[in-house]
Short mmCIF file of C-alpha atoms in Angstrom, two decimals:
data_model
loop_
_atom_site.label_atom_id
_atom_site.label_comp_id
_atom_site.label_asym_id
_atom_site.label_seq_id
_atom_site.Cartn_x
_atom_site.Cartn_y
_atom_site.Cartn_z
CA MET A 30 -224.47 147.50 127.16
CA ARG A 31 -224.65 144.21 125.34
CA THR A 32 -221.87 141.89 124.31
CA THR A 33 -221.60 140.26 120.92
CA ARG A 34 -219.10 137.94 119.28
CA LYS A 35 -217.65 140.88 117.40
CA GLY A 36 -217.01 142.81 120.60
CA MET A 37 -218.64 145.03 123.13
CA THR A 38 -221.37 147.35 121.88
CA MET A 39 -222.63 150.02 124.20
CA ASP A 40 -226.25 150.02 125.25
CA ALA A 41 -227.83 152.49 127.65
CA ASP A 42 -227.36 150.50 130.84
CA LEU A 43 -224.84 148.44 132.78
CA TYR A 44 -227.61 146.11 133.94
CA VAL A 45 -227.52 142.54 132.65
CA PRO A 46 -231.08 141.12 132.43
CA GLY A 47 -231.38 137.85 134.29
CA ASP A 48 -233.09 135.89 137.05
CA GLY A 49 -230.13 134.72 139.11
CA TRP A 50 -230.01 134.78 142.89
CA LEU A 51 -228.20 138.13 142.92
CA HIS A 52 -230.78 139.59 140.53
CA ARG A 53 -233.52 138.55 142.94
CA ALA A 54 -231.72 139.89 146.03
CA ASP A 55 -232.91 143.11 147.63
CA PRO A 56 -230.84 146.04 146.32
CA ARG A 57 -230.20 147.26 149.85
CA VAL A 58 -228.48 143.98 150.66
CA LYS A 59 -226.41 144.24 147.49
CA PHE A 60 -225.40 147.77 148.50
CA ALA A 61 -224.19 146.38 151.83
CA LEU A 62 -222.31 143.58 150.07
CA SER A 63 -220.57 145.96 147.65
CA LEU A 64 -219.74 148.41 150.44
CA ALA A 65 -218.27 145.67 152.63
CA LEU A 66 -216.10 144.42 149.75
CA LEU A 67 -214.96 147.96 148.92
CA VAL A 68 -214.00 148.77 152.52
CA MET A 69 -212.17 145.46 153.05
CA CYS A 70 -210.21 145.82 149.79
CA LEU A 71 -209.26 149.41 150.64
CA ILE A 72 -208.10 148.65 154.17
CA TRP A 73 -206.18 145.38 153.85
CA ARG A 74 -203.01 145.47 151.76
CA ASN A 75 -202.35 141.80 151.18
CA TRP A 76 -202.00 140.15 147.77
CA ALA A 77 -203.47 136.82 148.93
CA PHE A 78 -206.49 138.61 150.36
CA MET A 79 -206.98 140.57 147.12
CA LEU A 80 -206.83 137.36 145.11
CA SER A 81 -209.37 135.73 147.41
CA MET A 82 -211.70 138.74 147.06
CA LEU A 83 -211.39 138.61 143.27
CA ALA A 84 -212.12 134.88 143.31
CA LEU A 85 -215.15 135.44 145.55
CA GLU A 86 -216.51 138.20 143.30
CA HIS A 87 -216.10 136.02 140.20
CA ILE A 88 -217.84 133.12 141.95
CA LEU A 89 -220.75 135.37 142.91
CA LEU A 90 -221.12 136.63 139.33
CA ALA A 91 -220.71 133.15 137.83
CA THR A 92 -223.31 131.55 140.11
CA ASP A 93 -225.71 134.38 139.18
CA ARG A 94 -225.07 133.45 135.52
CA VAL A 95 -223.66 136.83 134.49
CA PRO A 96 -222.19 136.25 130.99
CA ALA A 97 -218.44 135.64 130.80
CA GLU A 98 -218.25 138.27 128.03
CA ARG A 99 -219.38 140.93 130.50
CA ILE A 100 -216.75 139.89 133.03
CA ALA A 101 -214.10 139.92 130.29
CA TRP A 102 -215.25 143.44 129.32
CA VAL A 103 -214.47 144.66 132.86
CA TRP A 104 -210.97 143.20 132.63
CA ARG A 105 -210.37 144.79 129.22
CA THR A 106 -211.60 148.14 130.51
CA LEU A 107 -209.30 148.06 133.54
CA ALA A 108 -206.29 146.46 131.84
CA MET A 109 -204.49 149.71 130.97
CA LEU A 110 -204.97 151.17 134.46
CA ILE A 111 -203.76 147.97 136.11
CA THR A 112 -200.67 147.87 133.88
CA LEU A 113 -199.81 151.51 134.63
CA ILE A 114 -200.10 150.99 138.38
CA VAL A 115 -197.99 147.82 138.40
CA VAL A 116 -195.27 149.41 136.24
CA LEU A 117 -195.16 152.83 137.91
CA TRP A 118 -195.50 151.76 141.56
CA PRO A 119 -191.86 150.56 141.98
CA ILE A 120 -190.64 153.75 140.28
CA PHE A 121 -192.41 156.11 142.69
CA ASP A 122 -192.04 153.88 145.76
CA PRO A 123 -188.38 152.72 146.04
CA SER A 124 -188.85 151.68 149.68
CA GLY A 125 -188.02 148.26 151.08
CA GLY A 126 -185.05 146.59 152.68
CA HIS A 127 -184.72 143.55 150.42
CA GLU A 128 -183.23 144.99 147.25
CA ILE A 129 -183.46 142.85 144.11
CA TRP A 130 -182.17 145.16 141.37
CA ARG A 131 -181.07 148.78 141.05
CA TRP A 132 -180.41 151.08 138.10
CA GLY A 133 -180.08 154.80 138.75
CA ILE A 134 -183.14 156.05 140.62
CA LEU A 135 -185.03 152.84 139.84
CA ARG A 136 -184.85 150.47 142.79
CA LEU A 137 -186.70 147.18 142.80
CA THR A 138 -187.23 145.59 146.18
CA ARG A 139 -189.28 142.64 147.33
CA GLU A 140 -191.52 145.01 149.27
CA ASN A 141 -192.36 147.45 146.48
CA LEU A 142 -192.93 144.62 143.99
CA VAL A 143 -195.38 143.00 146.41
CA MET A 144 -197.15 146.36 146.87
CA ALA A 145 -197.28 146.82 143.09
CA ALA A 146 -199.01 143.45 142.83
CA VAL A 147 -201.38 144.37 145.66
CA MET A 148 -202.33 147.67 144.02
CA GLY A 149 -202.72 146.00 140.65
CA LEU A 150 -205.10 143.45 142.15
CA ARG A 151 -206.94 146.06 144.18
CA ILE A 152 -208.23 147.93 141.11
CA PRO A 153 -210.21 144.99 139.63
CA ALA A 154 -211.30 143.92 143.13
CA LEU A 155 -212.82 147.37 143.72
CA GLY A 156 -214.31 147.42 140.23
CA PHE A 157 -216.01 144.03 140.54
CA ALA A 158 -217.30 144.99 144.00
CA CYS A 159 -219.26 147.79 142.31
CA PHE A 160 -220.28 145.75 139.27
CA LEU A 161 -221.80 143.08 141.52
CA THR A 162 -224.60 145.59 142.13
CA LEU A 163 -224.59 147.41 138.80
CA PHE A 164 -224.74 144.22 136.68
CA THR A 165 -227.56 142.66 138.70
CA THR A 166 -229.79 145.62 139.63
CA SER A 167 -232.16 147.30 137.18
CA GLN A 168 -232.40 151.07 137.23
CA PRO A 169 -235.87 151.21 138.90
CA ARG A 170 -234.74 148.87 141.70
CA LEU A 171 -231.46 150.77 142.04
CA ILE A 172 -233.29 154.06 142.58
CA ARG A 173 -235.86 152.45 144.85
CA GLY A 174 -233.15 150.90 147.00
CA LEU A 175 -231.31 154.21 147.36
CA VAL A 176 -234.52 156.04 148.25
CA ALA A 177 -235.44 153.33 150.76
CA LEU A 178 -232.09 153.93 152.48
CA GLY A 179 -232.91 157.63 152.91
CA MET A 180 -231.48 159.23 149.78
CA PRO A 181 -233.73 161.94 148.29
CA TYR A 182 -235.54 160.72 145.19
CA ARG A 183 -234.02 163.43 142.98
CA ALA A 184 -230.49 162.51 144.09
CA GLY A 185 -231.13 158.82 143.44
CA LEU A 186 -232.61 159.59 140.03
CA THR A 187 -229.62 161.79 139.17
CA LEU A 188 -227.15 159.05 140.11
CA ALA A 189 -229.00 156.36 138.19
CA THR A 190 -229.37 158.59 135.14
CA SER A 191 -225.65 159.38 135.23
CA LEU A 192 -224.78 155.68 135.28
CA ARG A 193 -227.21 155.08 132.44
CA TYR A 194 -225.80 157.74 130.15
CA ILE A 195 -222.07 157.08 130.61
CA PRO A 196 -222.12 154.38 127.89
CA VAL A 197 -224.37 156.58 125.74
CA PHE A 198 -221.91 159.47 125.81
CA PHE A 199 -219.06 157.09 125.07
CA ARG A 200 -220.94 155.86 122.01
CA ILE A 201 -221.62 159.46 120.94
CA PHE A 202 -217.91 160.26 121.30
CA GLN A 203 -217.02 157.29 119.10
CA SER A 204 -219.56 158.19 116.41
CA VAL A 205 -218.52 161.86 116.34
CA SER A 206 -214.84 160.89 116.15
CA ALA A 207 -215.53 158.54 113.24
CA ALA A 208 -217.54 161.24 111.44
CA GLN A 209 -214.80 163.83 111.92
CA ARG A 210 -212.15 161.41 110.64
CA ALA A 211 -214.28 160.78 107.56
CA ARG A 212 -214.20 164.55 106.96
CA GLY A 213 -210.39 164.56 107.09
CA LEU A 214 -209.76 165.60 110.72
CA ASP A 215 -206.37 164.43 112.02
CA LEU A 216 -207.00 163.20 115.57
CA ASN A 217 -203.35 162.25 116.11
CA GLY A 218 -202.15 165.85 116.01
CA ARG A 219 -199.29 165.04 113.65
CA SER A 220 -200.02 167.92 111.29
CA ALA A 221 -199.91 170.44 114.14
CA VAL A 222 -196.67 169.09 115.61
CA GLY A 223 -194.81 168.92 112.31
CA GLY A 224 -191.31 167.63 112.75
CA ALA A 225 -191.09 168.31 116.50
CA HIS A 226 -190.57 165.30 118.75
CA ASN A 227 -191.27 166.98 122.08
CA PRO A 228 -193.68 164.66 123.96
CA PHE A 229 -195.38 167.60 125.69
CA SER A 230 -195.97 169.39 122.39
CA ALA A 231 -197.33 166.19 120.87
CA LEU A 232 -199.71 165.78 123.80
CA VAL A 233 -200.95 169.37 123.52
CA ALA A 234 -201.37 169.02 119.75
CA ARG A 235 -203.36 165.83 120.15
CA PHE A 236 -205.61 167.47 122.73
CA LYS A 237 -206.23 170.41 120.38
CA SER A 238 -207.08 168.01 117.56
CA TYR A 239 -209.89 166.59 119.71
CA LEU A 240 -211.46 170.00 120.44
CA PRO A 241 -213.95 169.78 117.49
CA VAL A 242 -215.02 166.35 118.74
CA ILE A 243 -215.42 167.57 122.32
CA VAL A 244 -217.48 170.59 121.24
CA ALA A 245 -219.79 168.42 119.11
CA VAL A 246 -220.23 165.90 121.97
CA LEU A 247 -221.04 168.70 124.44
CA ILE A 248 -223.67 170.13 122.09
CA ARG A 249 -225.32 166.73 121.67
CA ALA A 250 -225.12 166.11 125.43
CA TYR A 251 -226.83 169.45 126.09
CA ARG A 252 -229.63 168.65 123.65
CA MET A 253 -230.06 165.21 125.17
CA SER A 254 -230.16 166.56 128.74
CA GLN A 255 -232.70 169.17 127.66
CA GLY A 256 -234.92 166.46 126.17
CA VAL A 257 -234.62 164.31 129.30
CA GLY A 258 -235.50 167.32 131.46
CA TRP A 259 -238.61 168.08 129.40
CA ALA A 260 -239.68 164.43 129.56
CA MET A 261 -239.34 164.38 133.36
CA GLU A 262 -241.16 167.69 133.71
CA SER A 263 -244.05 166.43 131.57
CA ARG A 264 -244.36 163.46 133.94
CA GLY A 265 -244.70 165.72 136.97
CA LEU A 266 -241.25 165.36 138.52
CA GLY A 267 -240.87 167.87 141.33
CA MET A 268 -244.49 169.04 141.21
CA PRO A 269 -245.37 170.53 144.63
CA GLY A 270 -248.13 169.00 146.73
CA VAL A 271 -248.02 165.62 144.97
CA ALA A 272 -247.35 162.45 146.97
CA ARG A 273 -244.98 160.14 145.14
CA THR A 274 -245.92 156.51 144.59
CA TYR A 275 -243.57 153.72 143.59
CA ARG A 276 -244.11 151.00 141.02
CA VAL A 277 -241.26 148.92 142.49
CA SER A 278 -241.82 147.65 146.02
CA LEU A 279 -239.03 146.20 148.14
CA ARG A 280 -239.44 143.39 150.64
CA MET A 281 -236.73 141.55 152.52
CA ARG A 282 -237.02 137.80 151.96
CA PRO A 283 -235.39 135.12 154.16
CA ALA A 284 -232.67 134.72 151.50
CA ASP A 285 -231.96 138.46 151.73
CA TRP A 286 -231.59 138.32 155.50
CA LEU A 287 -229.26 135.32 155.12
CA LEU A 288 -227.09 137.15 152.57
CA LEU A 289 -226.98 140.22 154.82
CA ALA A 290 -225.99 138.10 157.82
CA LEU A 291 -223.23 136.39 155.83
CA THR A 292 -221.97 139.78 154.63
CA VAL A 293 -221.83 141.19 158.16
CA ALA A 294 -220.23 138.03 159.54
CA GLY A 295 -217.64 138.02 156.76
CA ALA A 296 -216.75 141.66 157.35
CA ILE A 297 -216.40 141.06 161.09
CA GLY A 298 -214.27 137.98 160.45
CA VAL A 299 -211.93 139.90 158.13
CA ALA A 300 -211.64 142.74 160.64
CA ALA A 301 -210.78 140.25 163.41
CA ALA A 302 -208.17 138.57 161.20
CA MET A 303 -206.60 141.96 160.41
CA ILE A 304 -206.34 142.76 164.12
CA MET A 305 -204.82 139.37 164.93
CA ILE A 306 -202.29 139.45 162.07
CA GLY A 307 -201.31 143.09 162.17
#
């Protein structure tokens, strides 16, 4: 993907070309960093900790000179999910002893509002923990790092290809939807619902209106996957009796060992603080 002043346009990769310190880091170390951040954010339910993790992740991306437009794209992508979690959490979790307001089954307490904030902050914290690696690691180095950690080459290639084609399929969905609208297709499902105001019927009608788009996208996805498969087969992927060589070589530098040591020390420090506090 690439960002422009007019908005976000999808490219075929999440990778942001650059030469920052995270770009130069060994992918295995970045895997460890992302995993440590993910585990810590999943285990500790504390809003101050989530804010500190978000601040740390933004500092890491900023010092690596990842464009601010890319960071803003992550926030825009997660905004709806964050809003839903913050709004719905107090409704489905009425627990807590310090009641603030009550109306019917809706009960707002200090505890469930704090947890709603924690869960709302956890989503971007988890997202940026993953994007630290995805934004700063090219596809060849991503695959090479996974294979170096013991993952079979085919599995690593499948994962990297999946990440690569998510934006592509999104762009295909947008183009097919625009083409179908130009041909008069009603993607809101209003014509099927008629005068009915049942939300469930409206949802079903809208889903049915997207069926032509989904079918067209699946057909194009099948053709694309077939072409990718032929291209890989022509390059000898999976040929028996052939020793694989790698164009990308990995080597741990002193800076990589330092980053790994800081990651491990930070994770141990957070675990010790959790034990002492809780």
